[in-house]
PDB file of C-alpha atoms in Angstrom:
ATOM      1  CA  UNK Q1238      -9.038  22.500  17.505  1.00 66.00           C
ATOM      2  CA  UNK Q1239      -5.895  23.890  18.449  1.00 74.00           C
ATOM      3  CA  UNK Q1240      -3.136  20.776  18.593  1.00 75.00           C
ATOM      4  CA  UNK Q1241      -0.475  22.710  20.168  1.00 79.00           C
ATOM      5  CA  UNK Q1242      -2.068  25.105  23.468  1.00 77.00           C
ATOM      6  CA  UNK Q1243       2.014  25.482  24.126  1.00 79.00           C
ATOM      7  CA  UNK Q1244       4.955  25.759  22.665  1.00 80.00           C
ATOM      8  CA  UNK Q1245       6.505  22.575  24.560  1.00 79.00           C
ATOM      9  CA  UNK Q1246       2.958  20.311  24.198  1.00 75.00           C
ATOM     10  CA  UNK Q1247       0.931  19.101  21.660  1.00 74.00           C
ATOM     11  CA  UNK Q1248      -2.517  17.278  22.001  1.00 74.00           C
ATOM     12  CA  UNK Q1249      -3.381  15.910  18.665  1.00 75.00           C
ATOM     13  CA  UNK Q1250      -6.606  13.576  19.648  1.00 74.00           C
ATOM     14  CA  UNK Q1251      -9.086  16.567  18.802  1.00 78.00           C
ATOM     15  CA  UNK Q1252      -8.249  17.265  15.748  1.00 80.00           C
ATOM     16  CA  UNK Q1253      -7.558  13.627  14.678  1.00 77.00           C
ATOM     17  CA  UNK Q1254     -11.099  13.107  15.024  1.00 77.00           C
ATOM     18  CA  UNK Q1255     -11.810  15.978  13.176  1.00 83.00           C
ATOM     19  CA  UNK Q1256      -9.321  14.552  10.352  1.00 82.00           C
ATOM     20  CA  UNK Q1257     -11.600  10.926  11.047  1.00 78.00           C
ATOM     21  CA  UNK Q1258     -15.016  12.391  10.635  1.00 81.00           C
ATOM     22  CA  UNK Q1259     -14.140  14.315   7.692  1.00 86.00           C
ATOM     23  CA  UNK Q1260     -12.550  10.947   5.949  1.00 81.00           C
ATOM     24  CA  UNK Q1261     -15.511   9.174   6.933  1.00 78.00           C
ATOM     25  CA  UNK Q1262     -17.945  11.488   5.545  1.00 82.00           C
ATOM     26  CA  UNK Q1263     -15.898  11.760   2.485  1.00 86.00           C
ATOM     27  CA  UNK Q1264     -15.774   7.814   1.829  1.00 80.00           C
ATOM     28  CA  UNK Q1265     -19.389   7.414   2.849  1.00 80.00           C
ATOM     29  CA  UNK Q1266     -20.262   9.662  -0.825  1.00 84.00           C
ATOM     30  CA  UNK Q1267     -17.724   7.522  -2.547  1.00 87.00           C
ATOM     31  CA  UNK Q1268     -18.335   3.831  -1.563  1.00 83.00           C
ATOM     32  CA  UNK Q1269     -21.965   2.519  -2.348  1.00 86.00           C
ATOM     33  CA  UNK Q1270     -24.141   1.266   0.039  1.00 84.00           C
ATOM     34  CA  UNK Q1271     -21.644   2.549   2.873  1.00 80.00           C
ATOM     35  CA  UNK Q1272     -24.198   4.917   4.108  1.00 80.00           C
ATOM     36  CA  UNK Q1273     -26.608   2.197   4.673  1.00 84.00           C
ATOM     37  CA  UNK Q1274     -23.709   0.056   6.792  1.00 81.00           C
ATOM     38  CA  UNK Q1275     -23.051   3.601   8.513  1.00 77.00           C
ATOM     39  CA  UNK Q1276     -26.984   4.043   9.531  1.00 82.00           C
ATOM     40  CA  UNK Q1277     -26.848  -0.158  10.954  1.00 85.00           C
ATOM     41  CA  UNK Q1278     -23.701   0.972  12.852  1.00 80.00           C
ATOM     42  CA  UNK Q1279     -25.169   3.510  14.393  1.00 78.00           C
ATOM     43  CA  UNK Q1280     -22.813   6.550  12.948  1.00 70.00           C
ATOM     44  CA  UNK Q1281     -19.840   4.609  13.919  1.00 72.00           C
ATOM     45  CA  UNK Q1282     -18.020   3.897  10.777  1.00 75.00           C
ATOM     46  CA  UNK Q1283     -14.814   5.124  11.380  1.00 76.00           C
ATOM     47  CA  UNK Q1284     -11.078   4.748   9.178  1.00 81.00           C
ATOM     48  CA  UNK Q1285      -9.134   1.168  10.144  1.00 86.00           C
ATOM     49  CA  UNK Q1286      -6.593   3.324  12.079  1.00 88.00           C
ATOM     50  CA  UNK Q1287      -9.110   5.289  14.160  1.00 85.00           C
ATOM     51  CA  UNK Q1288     -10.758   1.913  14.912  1.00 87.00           C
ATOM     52  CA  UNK Q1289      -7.448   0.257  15.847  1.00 93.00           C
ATOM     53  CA  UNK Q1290      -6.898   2.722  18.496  1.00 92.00           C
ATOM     54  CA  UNK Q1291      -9.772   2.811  20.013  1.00 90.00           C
ATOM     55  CA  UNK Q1292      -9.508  -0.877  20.435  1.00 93.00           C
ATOM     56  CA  UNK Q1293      -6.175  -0.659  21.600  1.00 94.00           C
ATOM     57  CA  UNK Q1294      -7.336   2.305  23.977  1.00 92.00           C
ATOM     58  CA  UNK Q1295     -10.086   0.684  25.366  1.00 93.00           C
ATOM     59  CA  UNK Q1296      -7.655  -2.650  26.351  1.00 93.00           C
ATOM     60  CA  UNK Q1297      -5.641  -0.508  27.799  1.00 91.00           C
ATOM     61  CA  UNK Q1298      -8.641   0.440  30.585  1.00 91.00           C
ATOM     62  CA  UNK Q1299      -8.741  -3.501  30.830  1.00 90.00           C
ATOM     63  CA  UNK Q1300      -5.050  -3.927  31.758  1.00 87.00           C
ATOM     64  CA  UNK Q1301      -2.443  -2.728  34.229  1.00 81.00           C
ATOM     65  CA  UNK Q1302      -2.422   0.770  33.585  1.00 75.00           C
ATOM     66  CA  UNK Q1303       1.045   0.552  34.739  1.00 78.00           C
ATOM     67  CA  UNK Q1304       2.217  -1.820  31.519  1.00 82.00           C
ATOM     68  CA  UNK Q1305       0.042  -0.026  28.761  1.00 86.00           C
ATOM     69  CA  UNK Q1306      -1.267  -1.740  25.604  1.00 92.00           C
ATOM     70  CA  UNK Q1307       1.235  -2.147  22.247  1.00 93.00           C
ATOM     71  CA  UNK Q1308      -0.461  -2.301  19.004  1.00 94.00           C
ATOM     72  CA  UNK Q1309       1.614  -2.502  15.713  1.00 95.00           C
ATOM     73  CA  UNK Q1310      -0.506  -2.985  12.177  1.00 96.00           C
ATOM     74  CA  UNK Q1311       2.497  -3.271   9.774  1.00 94.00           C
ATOM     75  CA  UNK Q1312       0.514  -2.913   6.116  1.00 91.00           C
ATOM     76  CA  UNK Q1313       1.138  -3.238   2.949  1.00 88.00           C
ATOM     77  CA  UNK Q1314       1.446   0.256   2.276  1.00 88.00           C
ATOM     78  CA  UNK Q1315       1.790   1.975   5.844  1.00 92.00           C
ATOM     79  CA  UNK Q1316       2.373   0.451   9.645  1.00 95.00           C
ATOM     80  CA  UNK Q1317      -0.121   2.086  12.553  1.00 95.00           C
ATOM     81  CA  UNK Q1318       1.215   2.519  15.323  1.00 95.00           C
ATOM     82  CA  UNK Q1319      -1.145   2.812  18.724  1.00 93.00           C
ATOM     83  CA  UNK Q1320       0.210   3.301  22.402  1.00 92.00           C
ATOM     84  CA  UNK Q1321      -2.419   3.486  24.949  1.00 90.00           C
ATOM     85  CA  UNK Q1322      -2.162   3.243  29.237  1.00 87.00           C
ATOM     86  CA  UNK Q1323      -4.873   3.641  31.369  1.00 86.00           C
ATOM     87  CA  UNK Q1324      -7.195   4.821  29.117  1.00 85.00           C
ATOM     88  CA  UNK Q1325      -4.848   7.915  26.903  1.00 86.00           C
ATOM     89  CA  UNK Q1326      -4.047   6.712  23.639  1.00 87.00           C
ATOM     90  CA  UNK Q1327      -1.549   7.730  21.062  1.00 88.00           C
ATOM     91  CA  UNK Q1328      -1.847   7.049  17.112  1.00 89.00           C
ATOM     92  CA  UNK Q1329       0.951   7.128  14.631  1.00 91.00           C
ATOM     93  CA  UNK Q1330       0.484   6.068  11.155  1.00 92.00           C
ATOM     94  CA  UNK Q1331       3.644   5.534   8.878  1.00 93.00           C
ATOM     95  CA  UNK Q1332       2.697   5.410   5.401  1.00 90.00           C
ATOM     96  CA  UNK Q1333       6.305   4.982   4.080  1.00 86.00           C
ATOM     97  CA  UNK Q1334       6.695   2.001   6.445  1.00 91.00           C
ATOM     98  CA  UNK Q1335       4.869  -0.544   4.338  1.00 88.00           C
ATOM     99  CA  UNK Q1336       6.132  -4.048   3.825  1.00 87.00           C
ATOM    100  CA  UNK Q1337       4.440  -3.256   0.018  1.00 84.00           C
ATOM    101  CA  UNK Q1338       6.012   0.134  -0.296  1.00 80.00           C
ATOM    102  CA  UNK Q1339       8.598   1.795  -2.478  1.00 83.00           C
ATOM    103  CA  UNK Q1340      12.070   0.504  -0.667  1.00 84.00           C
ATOM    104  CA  UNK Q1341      13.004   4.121  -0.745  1.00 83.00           C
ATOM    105  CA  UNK Q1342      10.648   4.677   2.276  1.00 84.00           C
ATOM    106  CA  UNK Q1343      11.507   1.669   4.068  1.00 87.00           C
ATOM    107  CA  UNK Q1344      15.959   2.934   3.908  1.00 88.00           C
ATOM    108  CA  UNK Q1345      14.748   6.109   5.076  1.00 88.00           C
ATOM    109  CA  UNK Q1346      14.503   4.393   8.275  1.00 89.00           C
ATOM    110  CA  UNK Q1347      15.991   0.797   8.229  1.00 90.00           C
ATOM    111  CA  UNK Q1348      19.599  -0.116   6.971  1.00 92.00           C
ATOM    112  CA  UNK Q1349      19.769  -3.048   4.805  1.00 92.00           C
ATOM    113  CA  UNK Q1350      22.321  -4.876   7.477  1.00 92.00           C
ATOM    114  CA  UNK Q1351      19.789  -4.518   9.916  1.00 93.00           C
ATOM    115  CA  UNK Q1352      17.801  -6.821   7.872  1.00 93.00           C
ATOM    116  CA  UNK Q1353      20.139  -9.074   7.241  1.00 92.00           C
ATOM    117  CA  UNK Q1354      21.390  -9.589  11.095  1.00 91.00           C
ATOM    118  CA  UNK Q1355      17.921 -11.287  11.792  1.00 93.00           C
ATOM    119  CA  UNK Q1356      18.112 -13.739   8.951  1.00 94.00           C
ATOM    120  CA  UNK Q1357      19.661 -17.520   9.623  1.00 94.00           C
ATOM    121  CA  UNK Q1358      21.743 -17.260   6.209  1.00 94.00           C
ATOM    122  CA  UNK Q1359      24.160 -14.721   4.682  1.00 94.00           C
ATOM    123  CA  UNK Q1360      23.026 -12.605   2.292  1.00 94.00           C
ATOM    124  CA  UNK Q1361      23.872  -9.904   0.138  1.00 94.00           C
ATOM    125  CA  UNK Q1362      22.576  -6.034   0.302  1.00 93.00           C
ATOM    126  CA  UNK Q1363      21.882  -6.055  -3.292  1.00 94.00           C
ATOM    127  CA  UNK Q1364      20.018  -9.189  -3.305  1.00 94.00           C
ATOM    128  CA  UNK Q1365      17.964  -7.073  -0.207  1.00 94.00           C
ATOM    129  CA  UNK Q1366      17.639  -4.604  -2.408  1.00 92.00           C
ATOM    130  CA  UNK Q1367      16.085  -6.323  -5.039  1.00 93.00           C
ATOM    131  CA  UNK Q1368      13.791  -8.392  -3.162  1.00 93.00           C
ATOM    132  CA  UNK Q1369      12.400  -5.089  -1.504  1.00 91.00           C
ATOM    133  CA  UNK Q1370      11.968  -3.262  -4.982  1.00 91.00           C
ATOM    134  CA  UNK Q1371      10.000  -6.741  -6.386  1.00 91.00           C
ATOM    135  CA  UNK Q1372       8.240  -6.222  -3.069  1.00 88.00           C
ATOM    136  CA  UNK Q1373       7.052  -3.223  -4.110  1.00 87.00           C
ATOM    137  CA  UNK Q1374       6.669  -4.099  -7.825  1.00 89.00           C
ATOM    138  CA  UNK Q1375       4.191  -6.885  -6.193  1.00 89.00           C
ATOM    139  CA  UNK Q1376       2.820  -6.142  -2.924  1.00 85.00           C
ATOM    140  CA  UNK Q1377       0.199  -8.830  -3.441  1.00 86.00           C
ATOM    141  CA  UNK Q1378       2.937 -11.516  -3.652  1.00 89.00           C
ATOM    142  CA  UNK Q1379       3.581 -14.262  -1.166  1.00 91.00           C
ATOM    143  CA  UNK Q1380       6.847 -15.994   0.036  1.00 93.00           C
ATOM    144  CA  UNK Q1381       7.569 -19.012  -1.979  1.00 94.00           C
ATOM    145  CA  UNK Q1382      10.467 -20.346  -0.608  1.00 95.00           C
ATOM    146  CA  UNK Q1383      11.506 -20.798   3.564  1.00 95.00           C
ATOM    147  CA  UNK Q1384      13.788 -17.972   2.259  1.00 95.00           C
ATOM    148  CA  UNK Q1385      12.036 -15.458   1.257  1.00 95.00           C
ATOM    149  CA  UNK Q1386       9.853 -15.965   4.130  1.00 96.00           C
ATOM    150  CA  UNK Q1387      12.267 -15.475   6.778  1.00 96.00           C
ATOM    151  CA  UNK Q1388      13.388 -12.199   4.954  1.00 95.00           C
ATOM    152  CA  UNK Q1389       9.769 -11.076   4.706  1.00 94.00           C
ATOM    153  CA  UNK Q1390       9.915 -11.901   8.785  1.00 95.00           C
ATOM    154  CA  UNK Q1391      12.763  -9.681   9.120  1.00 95.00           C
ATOM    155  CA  UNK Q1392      11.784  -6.772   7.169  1.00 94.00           C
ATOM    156  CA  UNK Q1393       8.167  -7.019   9.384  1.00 94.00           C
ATOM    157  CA  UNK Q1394      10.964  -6.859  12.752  1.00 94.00           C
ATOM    158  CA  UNK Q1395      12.682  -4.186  11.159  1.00 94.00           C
ATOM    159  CA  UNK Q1396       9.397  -2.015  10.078  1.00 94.00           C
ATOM    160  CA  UNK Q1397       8.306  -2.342  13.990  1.00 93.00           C
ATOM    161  CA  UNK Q1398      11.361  -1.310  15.449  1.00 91.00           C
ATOM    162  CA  UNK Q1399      11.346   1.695  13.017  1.00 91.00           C
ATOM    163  CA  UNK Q1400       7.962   2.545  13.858  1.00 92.00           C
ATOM    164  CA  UNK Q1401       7.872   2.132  17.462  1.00 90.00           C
ATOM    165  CA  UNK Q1402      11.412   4.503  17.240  1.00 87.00           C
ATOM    166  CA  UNK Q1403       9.464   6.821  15.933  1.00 88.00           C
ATOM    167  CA  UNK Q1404       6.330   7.131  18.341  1.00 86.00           C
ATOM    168  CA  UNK Q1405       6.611   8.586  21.020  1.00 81.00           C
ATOM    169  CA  UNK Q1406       4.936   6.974  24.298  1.00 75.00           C
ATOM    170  CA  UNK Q1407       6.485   3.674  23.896  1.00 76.00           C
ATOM    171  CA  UNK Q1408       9.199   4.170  26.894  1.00 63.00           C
ATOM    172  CA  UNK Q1409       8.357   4.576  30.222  1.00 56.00           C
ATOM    173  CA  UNK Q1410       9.317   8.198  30.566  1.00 57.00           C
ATOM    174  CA  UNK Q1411       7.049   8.841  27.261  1.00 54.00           C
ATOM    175  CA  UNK Q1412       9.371   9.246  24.861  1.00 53.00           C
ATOM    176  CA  UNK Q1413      10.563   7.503  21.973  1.00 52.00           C
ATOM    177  CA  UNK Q1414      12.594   4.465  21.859  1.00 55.00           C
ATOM    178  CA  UNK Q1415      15.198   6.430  20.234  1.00 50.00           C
ATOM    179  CA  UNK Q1416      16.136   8.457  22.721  1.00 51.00           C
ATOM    180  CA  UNK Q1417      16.247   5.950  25.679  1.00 53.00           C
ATOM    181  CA  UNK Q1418      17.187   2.810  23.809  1.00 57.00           C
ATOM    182  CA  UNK Q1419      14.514   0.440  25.361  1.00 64.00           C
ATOM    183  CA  UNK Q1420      10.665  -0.445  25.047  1.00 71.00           C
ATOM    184  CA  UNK Q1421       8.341   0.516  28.060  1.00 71.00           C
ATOM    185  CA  UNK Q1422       6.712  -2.523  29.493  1.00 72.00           C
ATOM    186  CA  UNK Q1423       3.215  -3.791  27.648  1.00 78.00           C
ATOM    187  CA  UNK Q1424       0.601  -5.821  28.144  1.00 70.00           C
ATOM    188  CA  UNK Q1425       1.033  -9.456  26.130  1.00 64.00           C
TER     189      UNK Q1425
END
């Protein structure tokens, strides 16, 4: 499928189900006893972001096509990102926006101040720092203290606002929130 028919558009839904069938088909050899989940489903296994957009797309049909549907899945190891209105959906998945990731990915895109302006206490950028890099030494980990929670809270803020900067479709003229400064209107 050809994703860009002109130089100023881009229409990446056929050949992100292209990229879909061939992961399915791939993890169907892989993972035993998938093909026999794939036959009950009817052919309809599909990856967790492909599904999560087509949930959020078909919401979107439900709602005020006006408003649109939001749906942020901030990961361990990537955040997807699907924007859908009246049916049309987009799908972004950043896998260097992970709340398990290497910090490296996360600076790309957040400052460590930004982190610390949501937090109810003062805090240090190195002692950011090194929470984010045991983070990602431990993704599995869990906040222990009311602490570590609320910076775990504010890294998740942080991680959306990055990714919904980065898709575009989130304003109301469809482009990203970086270039108008403010979030389109969505559907609770």
């Amino acid at each position: 499928p050809n994703i860009r028919p002109f130089i100023e558009s881009e229409w990446q839904p056929p050949a992100q189900q292209v990229l879909a069938d061939l992961v399915r088909t791939t993890r169907l050899e892989q993972i035993r006893g998938s093909t026999e989940l794939n036959a009950w489903t009817k052919e309809h296994l599909y990856p967790a972001a492909s599904a999560f957009e087509r949930i959020i797309r078909f919401l979107s049909k439900i709602y005020d096509p006006t408003r649109g549907v939001l749906g942020i899945d901030v990961g361990a190891s990537a955040t997807t990102v699907a924007v859908a209105s009246g049916g049309e959906a987009t799908l972004r998945v950043y896998p260097r926006l992970g709340l398990g990731s290497h910090p490296s990915g996360l600076l790309e895109h957040i400052r460590l101040s930004e982190i610390g302006g949501w937090l109810p206490f003062a805090i240090s950028e190195n002692a950011l720092n090194d929470y984010l890099h045991n983070k990602a030494l431990y993704p599995a980990s869990i906040p222990t203290t009311a602490e570590e929670l609320a910076i775990e809270e504010a890294v998740t803020r942080q991680v959306m606002r990055a990714a919904t900067r980065l898709t575009p479709g989130c304003t109301s003229d469809g482009s990203s929130p970086s270039r108008s400064g403010f979030l389109r209107w969505f559907e609770p």
